[in-house]
CSV table of C-alpha atoms in Angstrom, one decimal:
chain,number,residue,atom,x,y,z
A,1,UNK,CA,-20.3,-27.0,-48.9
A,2,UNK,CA,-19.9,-28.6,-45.4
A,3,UNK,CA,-16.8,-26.7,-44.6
A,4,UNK,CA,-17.7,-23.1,-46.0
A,5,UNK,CA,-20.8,-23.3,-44.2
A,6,UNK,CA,-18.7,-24.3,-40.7
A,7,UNK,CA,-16.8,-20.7,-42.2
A,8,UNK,CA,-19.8,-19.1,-42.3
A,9,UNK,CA,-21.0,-19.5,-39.0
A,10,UNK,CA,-17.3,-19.1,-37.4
A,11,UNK,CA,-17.3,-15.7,-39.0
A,12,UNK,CA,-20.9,-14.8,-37.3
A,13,UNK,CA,-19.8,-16.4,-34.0
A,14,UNK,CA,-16.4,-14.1,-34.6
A,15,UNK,CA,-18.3,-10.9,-35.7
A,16,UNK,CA,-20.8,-11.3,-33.1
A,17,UNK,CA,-18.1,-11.8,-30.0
A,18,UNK,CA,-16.4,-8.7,-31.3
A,19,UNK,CA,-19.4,-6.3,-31.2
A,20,UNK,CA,-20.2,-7.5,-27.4
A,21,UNK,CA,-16.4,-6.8,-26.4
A,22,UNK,CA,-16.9,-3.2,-28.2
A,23,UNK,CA,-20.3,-2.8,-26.1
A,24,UNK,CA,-22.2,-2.1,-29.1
A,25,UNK,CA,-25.9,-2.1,-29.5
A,26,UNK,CA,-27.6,-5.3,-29.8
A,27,UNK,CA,-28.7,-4.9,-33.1
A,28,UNK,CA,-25.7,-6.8,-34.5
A,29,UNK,CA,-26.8,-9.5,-32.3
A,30,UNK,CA,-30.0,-9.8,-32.8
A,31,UNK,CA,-29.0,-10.9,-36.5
A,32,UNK,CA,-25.5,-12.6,-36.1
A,33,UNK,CA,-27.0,-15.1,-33.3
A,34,UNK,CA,-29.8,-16.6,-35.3
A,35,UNK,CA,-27.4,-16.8,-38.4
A,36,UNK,CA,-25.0,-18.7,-35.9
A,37,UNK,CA,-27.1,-21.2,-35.0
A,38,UNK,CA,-29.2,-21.8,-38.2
A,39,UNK,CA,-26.1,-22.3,-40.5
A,40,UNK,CA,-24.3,-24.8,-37.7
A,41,UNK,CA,-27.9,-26.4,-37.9
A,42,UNK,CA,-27.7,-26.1,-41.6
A,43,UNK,CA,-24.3,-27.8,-41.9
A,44,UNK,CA,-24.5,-30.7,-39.6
């Protein structure tokens, strides 16, 4: 569980890094930041 979750939260921190480098909208990052930190929270 430990490590998918550590996954999880790479793949938001990934996917959210991404759409700033692409200048998107924030709307990605309003949901991919908060996901970020609650899974790491989650996990550890």
């Amino acid at each position: 569980l430990y490590e998918s979750l550590i996954f999880l939260s790479c793949s938001f921190f990934i996917i959210h890094i991404i759409s700033k480098k692409l200048n998107h909208k924030n709307d990605l990052s309003t949901i991919t930041t908060p996901s970020t930190i609650f899974t790491q929270g989650f996990a550890t």
